[in-house]
CSV table of C-alpha atoms and ligand atoms in Angstrom, one decimal:
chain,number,residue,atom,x,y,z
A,1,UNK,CA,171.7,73.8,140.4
A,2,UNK,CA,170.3,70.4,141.4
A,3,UNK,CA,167.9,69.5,144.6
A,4,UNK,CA,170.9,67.5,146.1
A,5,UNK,CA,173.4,70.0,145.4
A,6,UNK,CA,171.1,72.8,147.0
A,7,UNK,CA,170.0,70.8,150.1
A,8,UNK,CA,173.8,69.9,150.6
A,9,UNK,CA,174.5,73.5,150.2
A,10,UNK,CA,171.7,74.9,152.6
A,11,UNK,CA,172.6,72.3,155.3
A,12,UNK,CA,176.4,73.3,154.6
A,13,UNK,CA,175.2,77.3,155.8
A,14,UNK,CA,172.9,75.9,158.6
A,15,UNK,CA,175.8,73.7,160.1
A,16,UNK,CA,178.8,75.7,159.6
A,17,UNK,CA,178.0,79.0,158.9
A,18,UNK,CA,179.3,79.9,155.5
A,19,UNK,CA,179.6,78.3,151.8
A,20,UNK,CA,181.1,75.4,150.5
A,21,UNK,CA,184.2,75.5,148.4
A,22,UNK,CA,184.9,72.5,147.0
A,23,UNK,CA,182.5,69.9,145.6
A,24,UNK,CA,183.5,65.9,145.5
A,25,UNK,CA,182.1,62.7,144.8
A,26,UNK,CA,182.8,59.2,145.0
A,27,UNK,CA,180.7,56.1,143.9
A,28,UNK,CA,179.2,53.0,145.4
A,29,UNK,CA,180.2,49.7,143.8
A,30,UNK,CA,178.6,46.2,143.6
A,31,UNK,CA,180.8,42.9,142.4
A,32,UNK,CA,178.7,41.0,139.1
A,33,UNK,CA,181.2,38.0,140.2
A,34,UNK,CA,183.7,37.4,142.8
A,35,UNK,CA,182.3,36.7,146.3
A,36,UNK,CA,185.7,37.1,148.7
A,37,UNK,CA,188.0,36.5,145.7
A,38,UNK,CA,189.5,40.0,146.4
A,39,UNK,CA,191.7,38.9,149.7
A,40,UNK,CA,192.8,35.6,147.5
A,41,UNK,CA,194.2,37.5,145.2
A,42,UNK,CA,191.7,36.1,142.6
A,43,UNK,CA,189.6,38.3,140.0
A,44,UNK,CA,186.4,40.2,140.4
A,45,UNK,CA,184.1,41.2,138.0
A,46,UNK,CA,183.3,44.7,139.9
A,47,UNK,CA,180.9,47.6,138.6
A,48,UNK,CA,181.0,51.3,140.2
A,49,UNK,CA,177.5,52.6,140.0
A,50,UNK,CA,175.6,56.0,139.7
A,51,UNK,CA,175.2,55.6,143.7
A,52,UNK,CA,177.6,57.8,145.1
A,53,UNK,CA,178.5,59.9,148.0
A,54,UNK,CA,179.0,63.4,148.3
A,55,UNK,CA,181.3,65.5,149.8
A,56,UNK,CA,181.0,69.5,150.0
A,57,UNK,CA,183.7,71.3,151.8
A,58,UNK,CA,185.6,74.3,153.2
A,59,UNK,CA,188.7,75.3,154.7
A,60,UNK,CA,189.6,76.7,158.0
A,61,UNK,CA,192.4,77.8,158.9
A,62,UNK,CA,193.6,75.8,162.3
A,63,UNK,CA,193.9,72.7,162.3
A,64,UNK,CA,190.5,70.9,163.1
A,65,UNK,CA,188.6,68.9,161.0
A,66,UNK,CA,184.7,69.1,161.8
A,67,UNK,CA,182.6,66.5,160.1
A,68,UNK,CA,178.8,66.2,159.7
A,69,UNK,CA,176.5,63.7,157.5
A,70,UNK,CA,173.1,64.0,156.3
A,71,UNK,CA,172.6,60.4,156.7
A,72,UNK,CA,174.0,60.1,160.3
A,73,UNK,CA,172.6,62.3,163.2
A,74,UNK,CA,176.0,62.2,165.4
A,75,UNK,CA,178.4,64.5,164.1
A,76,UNK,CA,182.3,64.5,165.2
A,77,UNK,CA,185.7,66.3,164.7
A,78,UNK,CA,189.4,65.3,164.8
A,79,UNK,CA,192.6,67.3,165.0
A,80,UNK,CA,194.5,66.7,162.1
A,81,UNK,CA,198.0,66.9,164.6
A,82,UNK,CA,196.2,63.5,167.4
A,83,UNK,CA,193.9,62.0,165.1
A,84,UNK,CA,191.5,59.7,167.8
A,85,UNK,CA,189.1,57.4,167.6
A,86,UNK,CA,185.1,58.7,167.9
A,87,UNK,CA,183.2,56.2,169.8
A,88,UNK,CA,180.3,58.5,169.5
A,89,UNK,CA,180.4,58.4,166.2
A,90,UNK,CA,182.1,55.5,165.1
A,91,UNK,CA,181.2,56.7,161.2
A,92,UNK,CA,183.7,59.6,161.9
A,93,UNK,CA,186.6,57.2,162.0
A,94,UNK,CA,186.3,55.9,158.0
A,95,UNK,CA,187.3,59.8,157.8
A,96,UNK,CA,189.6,60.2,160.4
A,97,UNK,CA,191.4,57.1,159.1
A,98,UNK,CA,191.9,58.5,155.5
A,99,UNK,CA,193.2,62.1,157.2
A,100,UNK,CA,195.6,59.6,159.3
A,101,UNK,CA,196.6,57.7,156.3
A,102,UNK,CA,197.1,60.6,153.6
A,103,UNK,CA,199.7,62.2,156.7
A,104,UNK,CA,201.5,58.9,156.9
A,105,UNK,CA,202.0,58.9,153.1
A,106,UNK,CA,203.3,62.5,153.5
A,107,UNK,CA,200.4,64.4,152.1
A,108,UNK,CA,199.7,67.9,154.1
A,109,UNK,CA,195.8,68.6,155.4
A,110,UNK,CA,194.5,71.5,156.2
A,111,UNK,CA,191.7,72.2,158.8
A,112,UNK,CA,188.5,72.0,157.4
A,113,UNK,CA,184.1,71.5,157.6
A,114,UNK,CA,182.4,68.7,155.8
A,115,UNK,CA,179.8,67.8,155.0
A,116,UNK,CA,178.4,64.2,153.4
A,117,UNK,CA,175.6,62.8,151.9
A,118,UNK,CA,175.2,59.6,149.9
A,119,UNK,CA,172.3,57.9,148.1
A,120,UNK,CA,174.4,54.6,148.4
A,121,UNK,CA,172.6,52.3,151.3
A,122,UNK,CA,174.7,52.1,154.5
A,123,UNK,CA,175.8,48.4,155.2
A,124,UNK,CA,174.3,46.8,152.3
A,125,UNK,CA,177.2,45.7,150.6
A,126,UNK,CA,177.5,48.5,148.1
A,127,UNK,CA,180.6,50.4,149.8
A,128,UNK,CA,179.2,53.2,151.2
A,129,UNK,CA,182.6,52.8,153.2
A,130,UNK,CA,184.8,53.0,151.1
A,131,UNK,CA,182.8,55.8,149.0
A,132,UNK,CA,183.2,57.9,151.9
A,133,UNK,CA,187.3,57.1,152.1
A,134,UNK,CA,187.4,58.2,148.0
A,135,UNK,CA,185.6,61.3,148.5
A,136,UNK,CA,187.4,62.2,151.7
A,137,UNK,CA,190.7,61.8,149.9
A,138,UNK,CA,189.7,64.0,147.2
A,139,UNK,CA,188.3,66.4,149.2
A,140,UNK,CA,191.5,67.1,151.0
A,141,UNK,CA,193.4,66.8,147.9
A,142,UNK,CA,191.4,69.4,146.5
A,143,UNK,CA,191.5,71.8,149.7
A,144,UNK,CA,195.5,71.3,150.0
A,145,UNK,CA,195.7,71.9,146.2
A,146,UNK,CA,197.7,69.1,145.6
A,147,UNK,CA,196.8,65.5,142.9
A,148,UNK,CA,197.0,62.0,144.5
A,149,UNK,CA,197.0,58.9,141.7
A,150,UNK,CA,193.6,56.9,142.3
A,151,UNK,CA,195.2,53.6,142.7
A,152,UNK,CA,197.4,55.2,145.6
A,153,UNK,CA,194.0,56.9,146.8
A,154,UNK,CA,192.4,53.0,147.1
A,155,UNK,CA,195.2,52.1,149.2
A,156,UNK,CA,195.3,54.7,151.7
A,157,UNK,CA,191.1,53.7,152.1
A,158,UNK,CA,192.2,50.5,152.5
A,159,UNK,CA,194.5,51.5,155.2
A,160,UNK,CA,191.7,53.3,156.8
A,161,UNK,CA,189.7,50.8,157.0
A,162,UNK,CA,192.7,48.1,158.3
A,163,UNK,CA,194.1,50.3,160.5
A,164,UNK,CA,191.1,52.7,162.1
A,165,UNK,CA,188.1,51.1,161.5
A,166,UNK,CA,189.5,47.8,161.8
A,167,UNK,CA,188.0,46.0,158.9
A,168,UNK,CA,190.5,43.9,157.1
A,169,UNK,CA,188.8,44.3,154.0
A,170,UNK,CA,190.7,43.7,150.8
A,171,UNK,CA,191.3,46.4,147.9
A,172,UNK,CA,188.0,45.7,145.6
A,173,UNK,CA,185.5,48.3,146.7
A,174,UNK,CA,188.7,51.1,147.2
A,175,UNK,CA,189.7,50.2,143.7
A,176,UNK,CA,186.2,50.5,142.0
A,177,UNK,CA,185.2,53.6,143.8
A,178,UNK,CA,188.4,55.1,142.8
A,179,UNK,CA,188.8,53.9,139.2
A,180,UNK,CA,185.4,52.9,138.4
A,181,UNK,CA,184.7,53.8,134.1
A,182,UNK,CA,181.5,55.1,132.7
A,183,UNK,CA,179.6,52.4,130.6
A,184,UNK,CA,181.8,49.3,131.7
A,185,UNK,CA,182.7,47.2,134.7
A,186,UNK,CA,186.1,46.1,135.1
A,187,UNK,CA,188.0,42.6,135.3
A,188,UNK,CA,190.0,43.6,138.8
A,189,UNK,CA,193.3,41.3,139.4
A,190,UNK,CA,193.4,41.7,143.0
A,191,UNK,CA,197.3,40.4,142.9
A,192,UNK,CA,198.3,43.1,140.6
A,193,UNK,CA,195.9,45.4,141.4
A,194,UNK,CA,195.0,46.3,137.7
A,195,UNK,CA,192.0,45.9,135.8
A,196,UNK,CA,190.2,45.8,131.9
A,197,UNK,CA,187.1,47.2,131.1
A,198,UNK,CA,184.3,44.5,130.6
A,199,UNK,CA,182.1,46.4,128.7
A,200,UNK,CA,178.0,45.9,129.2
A,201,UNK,CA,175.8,45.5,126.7
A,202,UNK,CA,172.3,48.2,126.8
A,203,UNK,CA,170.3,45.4,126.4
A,204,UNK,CA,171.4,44.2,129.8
A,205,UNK,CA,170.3,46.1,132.9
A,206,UNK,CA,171.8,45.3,136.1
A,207,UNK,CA,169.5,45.7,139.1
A,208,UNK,CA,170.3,45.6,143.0
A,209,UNK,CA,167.9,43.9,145.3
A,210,UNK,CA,168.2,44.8,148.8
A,211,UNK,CA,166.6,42.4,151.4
A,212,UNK,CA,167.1,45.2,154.1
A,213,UNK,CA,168.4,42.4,156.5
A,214,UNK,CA,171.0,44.1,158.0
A,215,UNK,CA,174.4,42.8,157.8
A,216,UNK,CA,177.5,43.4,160.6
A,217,UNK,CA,180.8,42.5,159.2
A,218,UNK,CA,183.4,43.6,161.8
A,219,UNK,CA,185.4,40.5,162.5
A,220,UNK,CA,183.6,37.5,163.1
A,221,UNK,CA,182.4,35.9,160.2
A,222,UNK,CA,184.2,37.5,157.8
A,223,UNK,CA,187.3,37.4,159.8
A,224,UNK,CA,186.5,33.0,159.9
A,225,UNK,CA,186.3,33.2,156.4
A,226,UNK,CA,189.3,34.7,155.5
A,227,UNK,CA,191.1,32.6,158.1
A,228,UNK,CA,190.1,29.6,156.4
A,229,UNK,CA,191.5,30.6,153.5
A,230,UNK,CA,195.0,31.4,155.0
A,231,UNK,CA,195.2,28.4,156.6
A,232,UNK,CA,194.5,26.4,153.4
A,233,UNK,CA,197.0,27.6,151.9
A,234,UNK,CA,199.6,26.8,154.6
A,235,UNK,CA,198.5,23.5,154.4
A,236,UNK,CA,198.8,23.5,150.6
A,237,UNK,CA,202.1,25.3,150.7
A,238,UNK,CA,204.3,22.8,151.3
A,239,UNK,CA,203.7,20.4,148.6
A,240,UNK,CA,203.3,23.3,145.8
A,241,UNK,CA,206.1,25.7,147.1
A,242,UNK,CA,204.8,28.4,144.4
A,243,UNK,CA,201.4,29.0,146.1
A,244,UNK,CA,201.3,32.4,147.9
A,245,UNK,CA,197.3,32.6,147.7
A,246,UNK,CA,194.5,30.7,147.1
A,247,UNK,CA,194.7,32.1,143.5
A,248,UNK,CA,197.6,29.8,142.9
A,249,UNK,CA,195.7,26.6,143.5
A,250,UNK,CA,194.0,24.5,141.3
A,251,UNK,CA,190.7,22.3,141.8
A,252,UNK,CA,192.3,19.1,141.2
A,253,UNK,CA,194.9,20.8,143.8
A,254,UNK,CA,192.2,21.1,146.1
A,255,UNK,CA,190.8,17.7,145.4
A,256,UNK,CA,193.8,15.8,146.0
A,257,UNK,CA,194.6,17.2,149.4
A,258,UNK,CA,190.5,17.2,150.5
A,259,UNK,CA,191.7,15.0,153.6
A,260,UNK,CA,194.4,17.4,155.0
A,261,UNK,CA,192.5,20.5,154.6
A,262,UNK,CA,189.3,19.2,156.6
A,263,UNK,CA,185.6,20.0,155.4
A,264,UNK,CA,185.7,23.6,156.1
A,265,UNK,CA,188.7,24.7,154.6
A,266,UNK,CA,187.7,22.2,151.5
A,267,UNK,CA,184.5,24.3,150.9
A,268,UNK,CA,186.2,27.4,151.5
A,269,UNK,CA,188.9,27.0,149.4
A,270,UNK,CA,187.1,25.1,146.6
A,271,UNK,CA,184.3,27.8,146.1
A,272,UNK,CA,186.8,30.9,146.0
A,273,UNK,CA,188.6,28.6,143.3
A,274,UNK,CA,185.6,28.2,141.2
A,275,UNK,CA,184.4,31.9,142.0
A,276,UNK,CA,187.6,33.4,140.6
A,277,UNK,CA,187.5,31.6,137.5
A,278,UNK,CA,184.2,32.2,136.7
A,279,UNK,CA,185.0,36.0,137.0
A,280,UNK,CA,186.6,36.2,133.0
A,281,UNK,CA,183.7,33.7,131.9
A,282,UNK,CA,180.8,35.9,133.4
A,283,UNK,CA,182.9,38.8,131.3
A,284,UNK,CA,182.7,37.2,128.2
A,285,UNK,CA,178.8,35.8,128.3
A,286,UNK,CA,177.8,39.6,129.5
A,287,UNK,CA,179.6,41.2,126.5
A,288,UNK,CA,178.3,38.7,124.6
A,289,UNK,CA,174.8,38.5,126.0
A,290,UNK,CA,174.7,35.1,126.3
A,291,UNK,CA,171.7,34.2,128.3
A,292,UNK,CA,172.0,31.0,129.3
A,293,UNK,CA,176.3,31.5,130.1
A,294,UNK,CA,174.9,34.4,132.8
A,295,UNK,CA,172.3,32.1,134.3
A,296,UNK,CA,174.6,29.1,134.6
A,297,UNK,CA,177.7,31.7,136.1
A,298,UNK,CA,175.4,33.5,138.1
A,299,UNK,CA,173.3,30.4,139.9
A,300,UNK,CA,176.6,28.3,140.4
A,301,UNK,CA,177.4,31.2,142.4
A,302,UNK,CA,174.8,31.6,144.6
A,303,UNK,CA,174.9,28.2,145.2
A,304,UNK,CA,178.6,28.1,146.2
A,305,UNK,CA,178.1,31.3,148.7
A,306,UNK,CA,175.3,29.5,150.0
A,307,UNK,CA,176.8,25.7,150.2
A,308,UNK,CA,180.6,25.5,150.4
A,309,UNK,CA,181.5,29.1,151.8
A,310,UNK,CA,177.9,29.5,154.0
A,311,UNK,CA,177.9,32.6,153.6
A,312,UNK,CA,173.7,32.8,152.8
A,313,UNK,CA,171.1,33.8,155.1
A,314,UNK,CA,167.2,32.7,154.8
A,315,UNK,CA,166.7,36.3,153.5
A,316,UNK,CA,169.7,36.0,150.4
A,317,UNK,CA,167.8,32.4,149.7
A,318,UNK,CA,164.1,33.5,149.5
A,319,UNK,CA,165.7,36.8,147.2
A,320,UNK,CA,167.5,34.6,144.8
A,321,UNK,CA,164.0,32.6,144.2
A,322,UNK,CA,162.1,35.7,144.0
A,323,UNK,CA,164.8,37.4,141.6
A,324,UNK,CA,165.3,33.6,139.7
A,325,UNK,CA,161.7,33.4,138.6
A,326,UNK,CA,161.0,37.0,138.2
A,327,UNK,CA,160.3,37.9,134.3
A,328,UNK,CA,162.9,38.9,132.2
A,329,UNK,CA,166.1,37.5,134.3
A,330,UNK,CA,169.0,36.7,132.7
A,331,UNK,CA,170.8,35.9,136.5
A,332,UNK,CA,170.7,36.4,140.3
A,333,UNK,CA,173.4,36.0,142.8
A,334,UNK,CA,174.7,37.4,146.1
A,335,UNK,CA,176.4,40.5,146.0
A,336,UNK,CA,179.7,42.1,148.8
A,337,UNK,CA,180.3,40.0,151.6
A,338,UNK,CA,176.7,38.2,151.8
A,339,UNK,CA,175.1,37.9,155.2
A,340,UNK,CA,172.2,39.6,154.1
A,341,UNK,CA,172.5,43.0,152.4
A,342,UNK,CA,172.0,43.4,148.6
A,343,UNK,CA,172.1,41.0,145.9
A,344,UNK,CA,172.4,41.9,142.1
A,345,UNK,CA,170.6,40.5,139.3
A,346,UNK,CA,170.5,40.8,135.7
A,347,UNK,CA,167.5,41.2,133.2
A,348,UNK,CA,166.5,42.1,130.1
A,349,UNK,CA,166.5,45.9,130.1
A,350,UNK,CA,162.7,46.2,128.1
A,351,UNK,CA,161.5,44.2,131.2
A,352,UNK,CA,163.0,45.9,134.2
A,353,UNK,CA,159.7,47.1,135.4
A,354,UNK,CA,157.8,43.4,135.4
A,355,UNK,CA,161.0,42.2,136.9
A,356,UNK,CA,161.3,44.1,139.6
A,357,UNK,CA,157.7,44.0,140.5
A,358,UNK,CA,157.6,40.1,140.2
A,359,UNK,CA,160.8,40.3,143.1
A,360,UNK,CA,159.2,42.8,145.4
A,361,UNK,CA,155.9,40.3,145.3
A,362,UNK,CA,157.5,37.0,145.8
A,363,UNK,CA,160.1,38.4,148.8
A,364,UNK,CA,157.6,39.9,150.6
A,365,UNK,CA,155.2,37.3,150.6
A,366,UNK,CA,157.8,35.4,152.0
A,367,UNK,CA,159.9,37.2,154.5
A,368,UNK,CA,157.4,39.9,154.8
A,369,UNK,CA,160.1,42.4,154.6
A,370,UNK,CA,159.4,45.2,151.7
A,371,UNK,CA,162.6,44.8,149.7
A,372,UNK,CA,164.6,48.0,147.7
A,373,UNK,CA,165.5,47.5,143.7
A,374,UNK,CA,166.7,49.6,141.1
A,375,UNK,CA,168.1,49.1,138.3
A,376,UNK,CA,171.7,50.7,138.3
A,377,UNK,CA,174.1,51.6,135.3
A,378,UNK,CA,178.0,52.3,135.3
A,379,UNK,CA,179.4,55.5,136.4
A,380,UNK,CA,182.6,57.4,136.4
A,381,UNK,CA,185.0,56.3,139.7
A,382,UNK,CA,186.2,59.2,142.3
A,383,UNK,CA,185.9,62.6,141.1
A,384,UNK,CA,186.0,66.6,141.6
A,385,UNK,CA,182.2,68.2,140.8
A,386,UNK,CA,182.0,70.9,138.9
A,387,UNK,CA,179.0,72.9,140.2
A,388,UNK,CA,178.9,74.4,136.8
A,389,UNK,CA,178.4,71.4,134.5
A,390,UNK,CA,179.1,68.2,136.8
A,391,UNK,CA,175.6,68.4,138.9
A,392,UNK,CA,173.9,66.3,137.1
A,393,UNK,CA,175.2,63.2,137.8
A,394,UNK,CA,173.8,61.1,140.2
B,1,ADP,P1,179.2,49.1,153.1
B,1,ADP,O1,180.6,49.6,152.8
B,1,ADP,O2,178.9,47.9,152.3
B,1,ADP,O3,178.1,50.1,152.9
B,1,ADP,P2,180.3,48.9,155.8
B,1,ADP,O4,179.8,48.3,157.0
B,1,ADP,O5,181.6,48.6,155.3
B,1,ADP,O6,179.2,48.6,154.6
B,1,ADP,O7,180.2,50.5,155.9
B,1,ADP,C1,179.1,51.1,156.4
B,1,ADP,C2,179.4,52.2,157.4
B,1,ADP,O8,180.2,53.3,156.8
B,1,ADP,C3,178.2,52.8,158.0
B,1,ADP,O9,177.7,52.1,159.1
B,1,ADP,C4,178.8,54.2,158.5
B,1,ADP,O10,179.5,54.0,159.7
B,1,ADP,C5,179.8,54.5,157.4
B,1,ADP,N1,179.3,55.4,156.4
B,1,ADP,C6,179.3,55.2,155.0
B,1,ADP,N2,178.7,56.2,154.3
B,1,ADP,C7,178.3,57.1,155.3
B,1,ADP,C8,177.6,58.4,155.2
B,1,ADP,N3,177.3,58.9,154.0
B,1,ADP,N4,177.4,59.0,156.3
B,1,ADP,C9,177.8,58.5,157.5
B,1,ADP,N5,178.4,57.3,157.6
B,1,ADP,C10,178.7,56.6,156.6
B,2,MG,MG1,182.4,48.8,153.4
């Protein structure tokens, strides 16, 4: 028995009065390429990580659903038969949205406590969000007894997160949290939702750098964003009639039409373009360890998400200098939707200790803000615990 499972367990008691009985977790996520390809329909490069969020649960037998979360102090509880909105505790709803959208699909719920906890940082651009919709799912799967497929598990977050939280966030971090592999990252099609492992070498550690500038992404920017690139492609649709998303279009497509599409929608379109296709490339140089291959990938990046889809913040911009000249980096670039939050870097495993203490020095001295990193490695997507053999992970 582990300290998390036991605090989980002990809080559990305190809160509800009796025991667990069944055990889930789901992990966090964090893209190695592919800023906003996801909604394009392009590729992402996407790694589930031994961050997750746990879910510990028991049944009751009406119909209520009473929720509680060791990293939130409001609590809440929904009726599985009028499923509302919790303005007191807007984090309720990423639950109350997967009970809605597990009834719509026809799945049947039964009343029950829970209880979460994550070690995955809360609006950082590692998906605690959608963590928390893959371990609610499960956890009702397991209390009604029944199996749900993980891809159709992703979509029902997704719809969560449309419908109830209203995010309109594409199917990347469901995806990875749901179907995530041990040891590898995958190459995610977002327009056939399918995937290929892209394994990563041990020489190669990956390591998240928080600049603990918070982030909101409810609408507005991201909402512009995606806009743009809708309306690009209505421009670009009628002279290539094949084109359903910007994952159709070519640069030289792009190029030719620069005029018609404005400066905005130019940038827009021709960084997700050029994101998307560096997504295989970054693949191939990781497997390969090809140093300078992940630099180039990885600062072209950046540079796009900071240049032609703005998407930067003076905090992302003094992290990418602390992480780029930091010893032992192989590459550094912005990670989920940018506007602050985390940003994911890669070094040479033997130096992660000089590298991360040459990023914590350099970002503080400039933004005065103490930044989180750790090193993070591949983990298993969406799963049942076992008390008896499973509590060690994470
Ligand atoms: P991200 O998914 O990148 O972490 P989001 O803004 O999409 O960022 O989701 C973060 C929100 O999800 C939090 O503000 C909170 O409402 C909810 N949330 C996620 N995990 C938890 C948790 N363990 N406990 C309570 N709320 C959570
Ligand atoms: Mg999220």
């Amino acid at each position: 028995m582990n300290e998390r499972t036991e605090t989980l367990r002990q809080a559990f008691g305190e809160r509800y009065g009796q025991e667990p009985t069944a055990w889930v977790r789901a992990p966090g996520r964090v893209d190695l390429m592919g800023s906003h390809t996801d909604y394009n329909l392009g590729y992402v490069l996407t790694l589930s990580i031994d961050r997750d969020t746990w879910i510990a649960a028991a049944p009751r037998d009406d119909r209520l659903v009473r929720v509680a979360s060791l990293n939130a102090d409001t609590f809440g509880q929904f009726d599985l038969d009028a499923i509302g909105h919790s303005p007191e505790a807007p984090w309720v709803d990423y639950l109350g949205g997967t009970a809605d959208a597990l009834i719509q699909a026809g799945y049947s719920l039964c009343g029950c406590d829970l209880l979460v906890h994550s070690t995955i940082p809360l609006g950082s651009g590692l998906s605690s969000s959608a963590a928390l919709e893959m371990a609610t799912a499960l956890a009702f799967s397991n209390l009604g007894g029944w199996e749900i497929d993980s891809l159709e598990m992703a979509l029902i977050g997704q719809r969560a997160e449309h419908q109830f939280v209203g995010v309109k966030c594409g199917i990347l971090d469901q995806y990875t949290s749901a179907l995530g592999q041990a040891g590898s990252a995958l190459v995610l099609d977002c327009r056939t939702t399918t995937s290929r492992p892209a394994p990563i070498p041990d020489e190669i550690s990956i390591v998240i750098c928080d600049t603990r500038a918070k982030r909101e992404l409810t609408g507005g920017e991201y909402g512009e964003r995606r806009a743009s690139c809708e309306e690009a492609v209505e421009i670009l649709r009628p002279y290539y009639p094949e084109v359903e998303a910007l994952r159709d279009v070519s640069l030289a497509q792009i190029e030719q039409h620069r005029a018609e599409l404005g400066e905005t929608r130019y940038a827009r379109a021709s960084f997700i373009v050029a994101e998307s296709g560096r997504v295989p490339r970054l693949a191939q140089a990781l497997e390969q360890a090809d140093a300078s291959a992940i630099a180039d990938l990885t600062r072209d990046s950046y540079l796009g998400a900071r240049d032609l889809y703005a998407i930067g913040t003076p905090e992302m911009e003094a992290m990418w200098q602390a992480m780029w000249q930091a010893p032992g980096r192989l590459g550094a670039r912005q990670a989920g939707a940018g506007f602050g939050g985390c940003m994911v870097a890669f070094c040479a495993a033997d130096q992660v200790d000089a590298f991360r203490q040459g990023v914590q020095a350099a970002y503080q001295t400039t933004t005065g803000i103490e930044p989180h990193t750790y090193a993070v490695r591949p983990a298993p997507g969406a799963s049942i615990l076992n008390l008896a053999s499973d509590m060690t992970v994470a």
